[in-house]
Coordinates of C-alpha atoms and ligand atoms in Angstrom, one line a residue:
X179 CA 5.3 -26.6 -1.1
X180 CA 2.0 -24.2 -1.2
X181 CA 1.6 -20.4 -2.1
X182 CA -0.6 -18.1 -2.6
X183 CA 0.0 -16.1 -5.4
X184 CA -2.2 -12.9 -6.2
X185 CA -2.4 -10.5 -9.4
X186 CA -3.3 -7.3 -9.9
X187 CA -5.7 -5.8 -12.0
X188 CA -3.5 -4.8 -14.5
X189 CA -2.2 -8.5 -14.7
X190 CA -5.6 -10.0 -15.2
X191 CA -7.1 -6.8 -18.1
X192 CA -7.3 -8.8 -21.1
X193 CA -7.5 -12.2 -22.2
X194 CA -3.4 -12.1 -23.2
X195 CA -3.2 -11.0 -19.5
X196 CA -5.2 -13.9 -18.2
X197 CA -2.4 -16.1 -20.7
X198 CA 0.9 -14.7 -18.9
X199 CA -0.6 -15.7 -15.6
X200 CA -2.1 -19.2 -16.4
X201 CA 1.3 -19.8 -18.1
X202 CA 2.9 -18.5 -14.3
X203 CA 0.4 -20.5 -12.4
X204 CA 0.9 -23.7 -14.1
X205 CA 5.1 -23.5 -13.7
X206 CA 5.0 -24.4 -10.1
X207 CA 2.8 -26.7 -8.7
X208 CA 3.4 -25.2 -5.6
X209 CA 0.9 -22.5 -7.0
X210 CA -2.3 -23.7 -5.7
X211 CA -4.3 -20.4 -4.1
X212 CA -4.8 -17.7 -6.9
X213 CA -6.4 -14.2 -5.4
X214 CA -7.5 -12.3 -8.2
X215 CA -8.0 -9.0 -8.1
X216 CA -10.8 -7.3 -10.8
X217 CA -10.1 -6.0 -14.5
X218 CA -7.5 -2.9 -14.4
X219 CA -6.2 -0.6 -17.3
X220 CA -5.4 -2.2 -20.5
X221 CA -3.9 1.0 -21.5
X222 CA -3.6 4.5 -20.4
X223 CA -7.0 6.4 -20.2
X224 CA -9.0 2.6 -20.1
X225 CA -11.2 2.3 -17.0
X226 CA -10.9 -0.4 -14.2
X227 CA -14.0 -2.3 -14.1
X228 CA -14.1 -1.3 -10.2
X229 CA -14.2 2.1 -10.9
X230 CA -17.1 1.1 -13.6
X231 CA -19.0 0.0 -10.5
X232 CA -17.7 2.8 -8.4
X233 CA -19.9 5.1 -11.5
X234 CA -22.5 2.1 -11.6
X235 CA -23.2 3.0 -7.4
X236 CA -23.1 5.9 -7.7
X237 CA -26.6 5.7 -10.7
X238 CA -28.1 3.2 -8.9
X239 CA -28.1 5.7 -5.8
X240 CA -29.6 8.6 -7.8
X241 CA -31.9 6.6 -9.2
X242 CA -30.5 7.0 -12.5
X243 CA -30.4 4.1 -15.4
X244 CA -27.3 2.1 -15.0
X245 CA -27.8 -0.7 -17.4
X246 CA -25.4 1.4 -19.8
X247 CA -22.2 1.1 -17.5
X248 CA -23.3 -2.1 -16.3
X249 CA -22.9 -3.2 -20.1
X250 CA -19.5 -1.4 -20.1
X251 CA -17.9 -3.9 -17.4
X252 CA -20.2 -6.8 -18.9
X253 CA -17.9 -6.2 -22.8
X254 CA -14.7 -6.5 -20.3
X255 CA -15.7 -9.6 -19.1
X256 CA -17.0 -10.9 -22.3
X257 CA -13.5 -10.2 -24.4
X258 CA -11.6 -12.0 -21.8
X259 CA -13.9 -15.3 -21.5
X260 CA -14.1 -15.1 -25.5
X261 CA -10.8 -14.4 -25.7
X262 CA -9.7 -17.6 -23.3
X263 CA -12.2 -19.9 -25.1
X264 CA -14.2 -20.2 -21.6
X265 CA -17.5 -21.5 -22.1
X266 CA -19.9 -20.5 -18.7
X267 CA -22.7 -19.3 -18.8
X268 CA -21.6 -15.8 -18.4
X269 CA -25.1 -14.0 -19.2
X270 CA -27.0 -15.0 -16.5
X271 CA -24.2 -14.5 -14.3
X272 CA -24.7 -10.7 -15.4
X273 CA -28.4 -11.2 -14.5
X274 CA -27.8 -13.0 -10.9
X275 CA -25.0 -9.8 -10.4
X276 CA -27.4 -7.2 -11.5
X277 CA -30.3 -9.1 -8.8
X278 CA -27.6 -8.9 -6.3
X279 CA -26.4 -5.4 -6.4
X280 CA -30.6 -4.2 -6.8
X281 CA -31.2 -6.1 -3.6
X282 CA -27.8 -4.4 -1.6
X283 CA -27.1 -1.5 -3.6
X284 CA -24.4 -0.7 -1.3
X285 CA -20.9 0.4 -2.9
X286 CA -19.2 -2.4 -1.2
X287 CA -21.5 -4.6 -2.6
X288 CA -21.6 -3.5 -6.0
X289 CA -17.9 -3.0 -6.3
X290 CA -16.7 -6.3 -5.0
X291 CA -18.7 -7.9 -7.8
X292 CA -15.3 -7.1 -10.3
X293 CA -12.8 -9.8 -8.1
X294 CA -16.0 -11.7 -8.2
X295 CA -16.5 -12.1 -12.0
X296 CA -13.0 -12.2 -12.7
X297 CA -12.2 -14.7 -10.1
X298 CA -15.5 -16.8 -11.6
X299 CA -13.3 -16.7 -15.0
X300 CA -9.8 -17.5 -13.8
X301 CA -11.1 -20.3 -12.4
X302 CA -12.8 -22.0 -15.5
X303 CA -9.5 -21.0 -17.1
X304 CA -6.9 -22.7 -14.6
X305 CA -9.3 -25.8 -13.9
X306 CA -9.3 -24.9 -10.4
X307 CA -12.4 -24.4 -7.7
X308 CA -14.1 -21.1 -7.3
X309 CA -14.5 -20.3 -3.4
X310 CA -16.5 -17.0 -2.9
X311 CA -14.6 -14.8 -0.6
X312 CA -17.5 -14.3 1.6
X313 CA -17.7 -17.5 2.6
X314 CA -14.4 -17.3 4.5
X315 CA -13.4 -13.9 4.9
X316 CA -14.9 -12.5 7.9
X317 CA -15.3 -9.4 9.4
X318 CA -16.2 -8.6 12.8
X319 CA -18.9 -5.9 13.6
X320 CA -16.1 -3.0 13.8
X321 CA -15.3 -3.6 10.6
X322 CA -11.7 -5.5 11.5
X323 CA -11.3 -8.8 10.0
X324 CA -12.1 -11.9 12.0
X325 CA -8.6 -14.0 11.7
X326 CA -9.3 -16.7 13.8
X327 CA -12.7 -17.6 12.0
X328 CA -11.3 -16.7 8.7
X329 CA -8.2 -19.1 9.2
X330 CA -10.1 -21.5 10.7
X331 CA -12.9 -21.7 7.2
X332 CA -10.5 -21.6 4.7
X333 CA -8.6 -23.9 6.3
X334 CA -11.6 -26.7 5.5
X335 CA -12.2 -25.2 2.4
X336 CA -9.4 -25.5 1.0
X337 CA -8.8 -29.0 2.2
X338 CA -11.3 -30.2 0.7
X339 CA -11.1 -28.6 -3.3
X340 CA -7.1 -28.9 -3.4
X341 CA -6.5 -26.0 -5.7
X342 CA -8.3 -22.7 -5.5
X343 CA -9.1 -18.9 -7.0
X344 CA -10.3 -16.6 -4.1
X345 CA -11.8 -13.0 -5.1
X346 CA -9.9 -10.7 -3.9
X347 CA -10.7 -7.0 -2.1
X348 CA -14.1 -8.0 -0.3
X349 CA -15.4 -10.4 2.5
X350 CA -18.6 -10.7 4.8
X351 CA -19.4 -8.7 7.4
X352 CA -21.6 -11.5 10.7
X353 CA -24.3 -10.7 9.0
X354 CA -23.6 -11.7 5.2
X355 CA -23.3 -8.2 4.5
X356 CA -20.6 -7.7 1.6
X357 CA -17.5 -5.5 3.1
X358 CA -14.7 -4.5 1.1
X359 CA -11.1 -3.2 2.4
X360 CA -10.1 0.5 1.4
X361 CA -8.8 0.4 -2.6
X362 CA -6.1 -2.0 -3.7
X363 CA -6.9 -4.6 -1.2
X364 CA -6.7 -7.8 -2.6
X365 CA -3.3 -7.6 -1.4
X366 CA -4.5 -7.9 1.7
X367 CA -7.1 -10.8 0.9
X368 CA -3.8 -12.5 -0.6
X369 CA -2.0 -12.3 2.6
X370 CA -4.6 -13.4 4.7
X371 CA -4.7 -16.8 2.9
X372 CA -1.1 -17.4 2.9
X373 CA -1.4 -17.0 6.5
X374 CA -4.5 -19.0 7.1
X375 CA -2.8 -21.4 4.9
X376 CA 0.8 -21.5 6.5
X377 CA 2.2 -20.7 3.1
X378 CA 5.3 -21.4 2.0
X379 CA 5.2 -18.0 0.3
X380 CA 2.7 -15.3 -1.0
X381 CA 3.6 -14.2 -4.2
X382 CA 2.0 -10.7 -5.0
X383 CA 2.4 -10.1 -8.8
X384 CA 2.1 -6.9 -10.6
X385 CA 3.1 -4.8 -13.7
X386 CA 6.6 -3.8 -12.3
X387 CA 9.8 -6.3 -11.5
X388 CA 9.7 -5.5 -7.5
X389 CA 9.9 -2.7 -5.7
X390 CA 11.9 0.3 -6.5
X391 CA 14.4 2.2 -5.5
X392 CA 13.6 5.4 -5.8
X393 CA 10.2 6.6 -7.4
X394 CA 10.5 5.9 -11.2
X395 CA 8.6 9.4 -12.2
X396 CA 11.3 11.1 -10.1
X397 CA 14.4 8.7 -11.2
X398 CA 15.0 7.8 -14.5
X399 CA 15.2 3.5 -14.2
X400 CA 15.6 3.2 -10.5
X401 CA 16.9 -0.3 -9.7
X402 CA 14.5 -2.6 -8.2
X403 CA 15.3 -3.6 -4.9
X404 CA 16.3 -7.3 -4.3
X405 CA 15.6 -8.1 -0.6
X406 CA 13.7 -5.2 1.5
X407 CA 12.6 -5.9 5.5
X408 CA 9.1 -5.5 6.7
X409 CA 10.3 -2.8 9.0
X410 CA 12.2 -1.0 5.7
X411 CA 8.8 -1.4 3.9
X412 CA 6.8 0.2 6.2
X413 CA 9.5 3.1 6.3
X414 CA 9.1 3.3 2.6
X415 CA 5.6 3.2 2.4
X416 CA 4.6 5.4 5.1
X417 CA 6.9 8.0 3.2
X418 CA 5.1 7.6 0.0
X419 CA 6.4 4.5 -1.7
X420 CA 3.5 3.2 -3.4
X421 CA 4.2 -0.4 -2.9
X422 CA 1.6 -2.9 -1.5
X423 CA -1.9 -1.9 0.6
X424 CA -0.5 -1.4 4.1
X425 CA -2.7 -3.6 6.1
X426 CA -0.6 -6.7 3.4
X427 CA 2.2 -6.8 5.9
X428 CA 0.5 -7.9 8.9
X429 CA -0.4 -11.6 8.5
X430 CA 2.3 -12.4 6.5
X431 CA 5.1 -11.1 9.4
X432 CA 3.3 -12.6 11.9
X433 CA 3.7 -15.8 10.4
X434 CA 7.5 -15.2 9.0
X435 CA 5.9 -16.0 5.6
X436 CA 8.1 -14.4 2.8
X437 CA 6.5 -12.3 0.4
X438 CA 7.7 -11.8 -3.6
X439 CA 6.9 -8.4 -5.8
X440 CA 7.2 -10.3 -9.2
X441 CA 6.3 -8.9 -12.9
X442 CA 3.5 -10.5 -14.7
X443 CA 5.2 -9.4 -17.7
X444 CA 8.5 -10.3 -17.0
X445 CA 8.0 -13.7 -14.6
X446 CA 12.1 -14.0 -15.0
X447 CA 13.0 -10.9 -13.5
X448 CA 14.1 -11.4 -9.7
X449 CA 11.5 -9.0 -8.2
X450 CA 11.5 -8.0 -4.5
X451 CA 11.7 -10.4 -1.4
X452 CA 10.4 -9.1 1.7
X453 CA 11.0 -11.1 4.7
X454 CA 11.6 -10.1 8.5
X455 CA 15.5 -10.1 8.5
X456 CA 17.7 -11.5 5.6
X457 CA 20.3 -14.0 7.3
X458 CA 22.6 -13.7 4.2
X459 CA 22.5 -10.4 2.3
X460 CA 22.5 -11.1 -1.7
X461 CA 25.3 -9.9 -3.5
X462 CA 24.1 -7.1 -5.4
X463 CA 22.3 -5.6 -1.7
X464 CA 25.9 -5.9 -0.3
X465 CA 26.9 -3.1 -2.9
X466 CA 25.0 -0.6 -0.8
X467 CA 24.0 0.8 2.3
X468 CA 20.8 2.5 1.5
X469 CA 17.8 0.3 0.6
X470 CA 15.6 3.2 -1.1
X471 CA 14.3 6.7 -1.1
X472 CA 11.5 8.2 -1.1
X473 CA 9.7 11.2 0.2
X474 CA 6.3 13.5 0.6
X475 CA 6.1 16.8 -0.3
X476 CA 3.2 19.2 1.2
X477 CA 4.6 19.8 5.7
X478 CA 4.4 22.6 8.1
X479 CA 7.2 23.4 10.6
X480 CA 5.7 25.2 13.6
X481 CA 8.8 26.2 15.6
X482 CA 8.0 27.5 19.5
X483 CA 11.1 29.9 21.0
X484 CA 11.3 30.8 24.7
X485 CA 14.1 31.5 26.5
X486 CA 15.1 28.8 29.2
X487 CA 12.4 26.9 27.2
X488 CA 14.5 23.7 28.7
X489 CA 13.8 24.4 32.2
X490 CA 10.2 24.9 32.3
X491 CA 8.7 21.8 33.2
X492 CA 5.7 20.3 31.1
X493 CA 6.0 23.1 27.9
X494 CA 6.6 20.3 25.2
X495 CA 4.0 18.3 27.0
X496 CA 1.2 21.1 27.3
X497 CA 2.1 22.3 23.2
X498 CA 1.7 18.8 21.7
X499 CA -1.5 18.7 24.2
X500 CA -2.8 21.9 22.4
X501 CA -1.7 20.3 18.8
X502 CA -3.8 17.0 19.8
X503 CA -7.0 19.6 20.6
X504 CA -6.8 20.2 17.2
X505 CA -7.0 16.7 15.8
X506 CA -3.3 17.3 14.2
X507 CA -0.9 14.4 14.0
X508 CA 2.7 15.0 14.8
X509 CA 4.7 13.8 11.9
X510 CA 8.6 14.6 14.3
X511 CA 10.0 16.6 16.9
X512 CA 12.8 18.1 16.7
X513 CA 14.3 20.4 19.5
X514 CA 16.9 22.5 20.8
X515 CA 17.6 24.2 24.2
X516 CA 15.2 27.4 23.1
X517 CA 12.9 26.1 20.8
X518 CA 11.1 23.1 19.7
X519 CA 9.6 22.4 16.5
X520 CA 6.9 20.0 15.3
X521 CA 6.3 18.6 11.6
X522 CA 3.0 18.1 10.6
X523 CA 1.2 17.6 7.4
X524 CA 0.2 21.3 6.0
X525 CA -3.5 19.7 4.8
X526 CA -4.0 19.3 8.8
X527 CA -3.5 22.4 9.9
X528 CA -4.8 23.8 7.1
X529 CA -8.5 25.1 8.6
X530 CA -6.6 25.0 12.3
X531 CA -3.6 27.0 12.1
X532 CA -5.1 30.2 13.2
X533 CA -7.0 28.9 16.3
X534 CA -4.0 26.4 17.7
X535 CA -1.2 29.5 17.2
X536 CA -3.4 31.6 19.5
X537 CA -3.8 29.2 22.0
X538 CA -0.1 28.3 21.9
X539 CA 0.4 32.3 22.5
X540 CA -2.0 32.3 25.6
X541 CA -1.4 28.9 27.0
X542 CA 2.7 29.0 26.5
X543 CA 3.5 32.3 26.3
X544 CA 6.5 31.5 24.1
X545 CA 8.6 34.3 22.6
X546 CA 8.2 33.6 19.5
X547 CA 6.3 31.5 17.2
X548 CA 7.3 30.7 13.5
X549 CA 5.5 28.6 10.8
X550 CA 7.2 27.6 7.8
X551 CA 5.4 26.1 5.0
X552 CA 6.3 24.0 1.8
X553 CA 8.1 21.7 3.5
X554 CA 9.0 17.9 2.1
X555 CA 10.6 15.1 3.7
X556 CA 12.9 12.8 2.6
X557 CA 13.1 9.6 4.1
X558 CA 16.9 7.3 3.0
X559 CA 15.6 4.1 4.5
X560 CA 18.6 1.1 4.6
X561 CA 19.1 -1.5 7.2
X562 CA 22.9 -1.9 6.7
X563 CA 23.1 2.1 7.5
X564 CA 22.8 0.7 11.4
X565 CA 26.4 -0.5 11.4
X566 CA 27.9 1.1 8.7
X567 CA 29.9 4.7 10.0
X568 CA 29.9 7.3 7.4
X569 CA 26.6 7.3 5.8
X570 CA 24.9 10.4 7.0
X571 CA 28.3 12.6 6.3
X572 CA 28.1 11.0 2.6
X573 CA 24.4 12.2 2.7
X574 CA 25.0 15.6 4.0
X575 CA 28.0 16.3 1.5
X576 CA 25.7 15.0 -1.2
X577 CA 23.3 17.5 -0.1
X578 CA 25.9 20.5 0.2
X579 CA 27.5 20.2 -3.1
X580 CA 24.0 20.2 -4.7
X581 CA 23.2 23.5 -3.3
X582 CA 20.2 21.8 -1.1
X583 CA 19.4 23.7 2.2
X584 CA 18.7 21.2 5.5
X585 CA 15.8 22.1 7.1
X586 CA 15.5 19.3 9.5
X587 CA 17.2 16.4 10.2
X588 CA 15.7 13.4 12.3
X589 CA 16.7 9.6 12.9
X590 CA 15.0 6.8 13.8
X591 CA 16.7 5.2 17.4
X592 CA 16.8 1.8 15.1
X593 CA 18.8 3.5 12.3
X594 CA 17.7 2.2 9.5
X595 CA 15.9 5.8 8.3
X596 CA 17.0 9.1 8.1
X597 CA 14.6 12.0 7.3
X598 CA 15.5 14.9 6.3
X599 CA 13.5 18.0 5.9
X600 CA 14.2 20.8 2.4
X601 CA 12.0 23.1 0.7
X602 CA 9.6 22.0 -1.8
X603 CA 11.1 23.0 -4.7
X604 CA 14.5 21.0 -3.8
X605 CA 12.2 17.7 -3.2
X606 CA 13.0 15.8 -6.6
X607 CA 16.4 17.0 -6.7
X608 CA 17.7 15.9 -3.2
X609 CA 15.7 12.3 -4.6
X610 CA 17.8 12.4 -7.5
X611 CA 21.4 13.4 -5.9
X612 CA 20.4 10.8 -2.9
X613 CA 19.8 8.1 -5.5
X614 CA 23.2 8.9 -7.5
X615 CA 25.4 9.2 -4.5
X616 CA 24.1 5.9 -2.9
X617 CA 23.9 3.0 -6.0
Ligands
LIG969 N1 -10.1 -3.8 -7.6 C1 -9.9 -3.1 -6.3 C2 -9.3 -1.8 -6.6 O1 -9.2 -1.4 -7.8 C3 -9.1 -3.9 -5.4 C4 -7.7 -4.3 -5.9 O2 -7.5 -4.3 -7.1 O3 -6.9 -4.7 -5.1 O4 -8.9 -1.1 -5.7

C-alpha cells in the first residue's frame, strides 16, 4: 500500500501542528509521500508565511528593505523547528533563501520558498528524504505541467529514497525557472504525485472533517458529506464550494485514484471520499438524494423577446455571437418560443452592457430587451436525483412555502444538478430551506 498524503497550511502552523501530523503520518505505513504545503494561520488575524513573501516581493520590487518581513516568516520557522527539537542548520538556510530570491526576485520564486522551508522541516521531523519539487515537477513553456516528464522523475526518485516530503505549490519551468500554480495549489502538487506514483490513495488533509454540505457560514453545522463523485465535485465547486484547487481532480480521475478530505484535528472523523462512481452507496448517503448545495450570488439575466422569435433561423446563434464579441461567458440558456435569455456573471458585463445591448437592438432587432440584475444561483447537486422521481417537486414546494420567487430553473441532461435562479436577497434563505428539506 502507498499514499500520498498532503496538509494544508493550517495543518502544518505551529510546532503542535507539525505533532498531529507526524502522529497521522506514522499510523500507516502506507503513508510514505508527504506534500507540505507552507505555514498558514495559527489563529484569526495571523499571517500565512506565503502571503509574508507575497509583502516580501512586493519590497524587494520597489526597492524597499525587506529584511524586516523576511525576519517575520524566519520567527515562524524558528518556533516550529524549536518547538519540534529539530536541529538543522536553519540560519544559513535563511541566508541561501535570501541569495536565492535576490538572484530571481520573481514572486513565484520568492513565494514558493514557504512549502520549501517547511517541507525542509517536516522532513528532519518524520526521518524522511527531502526531494525539492523542482527537480521533478515540470512545466512546459506554456506554463502547463509536463506529466509525462514529471511521472517519469519522481518515479526514480522516489525509488530510490523510499519515503519522501515534496514541497508543495511550485515546480520548474525547462529552464529551472521557479513556477508556482495559482493560490492553494499544493493540492495539485499532491495529486500529481499520487498519480505519478500509482497511489493507492491521496489523502488531502485539512482543518475541516470533509467536505460539507452546504456552506457552514450560511448553515449552522452542515453535515459533511461521506462519499461525493468527481463529476458532483466539480458541480459543487464551480458553484462556489470552496473545496480543493480545481486543477486537484485531474490526475487523480484519470488514474481512478481515490481521494480523502480528512481533519488534521480530528484524524478519526470519516471525512469525504471522492472517487469516480461509488459501487455501494454508504448507509448514511442512502438517507438522501441530494449530495450538497451551494450557490453564487452576483448574475445578470439578459432576456431577448421577438415575436415568432422560434422561426427565425440563426437569432440565438447571431446573439450569443454578439455576447462572445464582448468577451462574456455564458453561464445558461434558458428559452421559450418568444424569448431567450442568457445568465451571465454581472462583473462581466459590467463595463459592456451598454455597447452589447445596442448591438443586439441593431443586429436582432428584437422587441424587447430586459436586463435583470442581482441574480444568484443555486446549484442542488446529488447523483441519486438521476433515478429518483419526485425530487424537483419536493424542491419547488420547498421553495413555494418559503415565499422564494423562481427566477430560472435549469438542469443538467446528466441530472445530477439542478440550478435554480432567485433574487439576491433570497440566496441564503433558499440554502437554508434546501438544506432542511433534503437531510
Ligand atoms: N501556500 C500556498 C498558498 O497559500 C499554496 C498552498 O497552500 O496550497 O496559496
Amino acid at each position: 500500500m502507498l499514499k500520498v498524503v498532503k496538509f494544508g497550511g493550517s495543518s502544518l502552523a505551529s510546532a503542535e501542528q507539525f505533532a498531529r501530523v507526524k502522529a497521522i503520518v506514522e499510523s500507516d505505513p502506507a503513508r510514505k509521500v508527504v506534500v507540505v504545503s507552507a505555514p498558514g494561520k495559527r489563529f484569526s488575524g495571523d499571517t500565512k508565511v506565503t502571503d509574508l513573501l507575497y509583502i516580501c516581493h512586493a519590497h524587494i520590487k520597489y526597492h524597499a528593505p525587506f529584511e524586516d518581513v523576511f525576519e517575520d516568516i524566519a520567527g515562524r520557522y524558528r518556533e516550529i523547528a524549536d518547538g519540534c527539537g529539530l536541529t538543522q542548520d536553519l540560519e544559513s538556510e535563511f541566508e541561501s533563501v535570501k541569495q536565492f530570491i535576490q538572484k530571481a526576485p520573481t514572486a513565484d520564486a520568492i513565494a514558493s520558498r514557504g512549502e520549501y522551508l517547511n517541507a525542509k522541516l517536516m522532513a528532519e521531523y518524520l526521518g524522511y528524504t527531502f526531494i525539492d519539487s523542482k527537480d521533478w515537477l515540470c512545466f512546459n513553456y506554456d506554463g502547463r505541467v509536463d506529466f509525462e516528464k514529471s511521472y517519469a522523475t519522481l518515479k526514480e526518485l522516489f525509488a530510490r529514497a523510499g519515503k519522501v516530503v515534496l514541497p508543495g505549490f511550485y515546480g520548474a519551468m525547462p529552464d529551472g525557472e521557479v513556477k508556482t500554480f495559482t493560490r492553494g495549489g499544493s493540492d495539485v502538487t499532491g495529486a500529481i504525485a499520487a498519480a505519478a506514483l500509482d497511489t493507492d490513495a491521496y489523502e488531502n488533509w485539512t482543518d475541516v472533517s470533509g467536505i460539507l454540505m452546504a456552506d457552514p457560514r450560511i448553515v449552522e453545522n452542515p453535515r459533511p458529506i461521506e462519499q461525493v463523485t468527481f463529476s458532483e465535485l466539480r458541480e459543487l465547486s464551480y458553484m462556489g464550494a470552496d473545496v480543493l484547487h480545481e486543477e486537484t481532480v485531474f490526475p487523480v480521475r484519470q488514474k481512478n485514484i481515490p481521494l480523502y478530505i480528512k481533519n488534521t484535528n480530528d484524524p478519526s472523523a470519516r471525512g469525504t471520499l471522492i472517487l469516480e462512481e461509488f459501487e455501494r452507496e454508504s448507509e448514511e448517503d442512502k438517507k438522501r438524494f441530494v449530495t450538497g448545495i451551494t450557490g453564487r450570488k452576483n448574475y445578470s439575466i439578459i432576456t431577448l423577446s421577438k415575436a415568432r422569435m422560434n422561426s427565425e433561423a440563426g437569432f440565438i446563434r447571431h446573439a450569443l455571437k454578439l455576447v462572445e464579441k464582448y468577451g462574456v461567458t455564458v453561464e445558461y440558456i434558458t428559452s421559450s418560443i418568444d424569448s431567450f435569455s442568457i445568465v451571465v456573471s454581472t462583473k462581466q458585463i459590467e463595463f459592456s452592457l451598454h455597447d452589447l445591448t445596442a448591438d443586439l437592438n441593431e443586429v436582432l432587432n428584437p422587441d424587447r430587451i430586459k436586463v435583470d440584475h442581482g441574480i444568484s444561483l443555486v446549484a442542488v447537486v446529488g447523483r441519486r436525483m438521476a433515478w429518483n422521481v419526485g425530487v424537483s417537486g419536493r424542491l419547488f414546494a420547498t421553495l413555494g412555502e418559503n415565499s422564494i420567487n423562481i427566477r430560472m430553473i435549469e438542469q443538467g441532461s446528466d441530472e445530477i444538478n439542478i440550478i435554480i435562479g432567485v433574487e439576491d436577497k433570497d440566496f441564503k434563505k433558499t440554502i437554508r430551506v434546501l438544506y432542511d428539506s433534503f437531510t
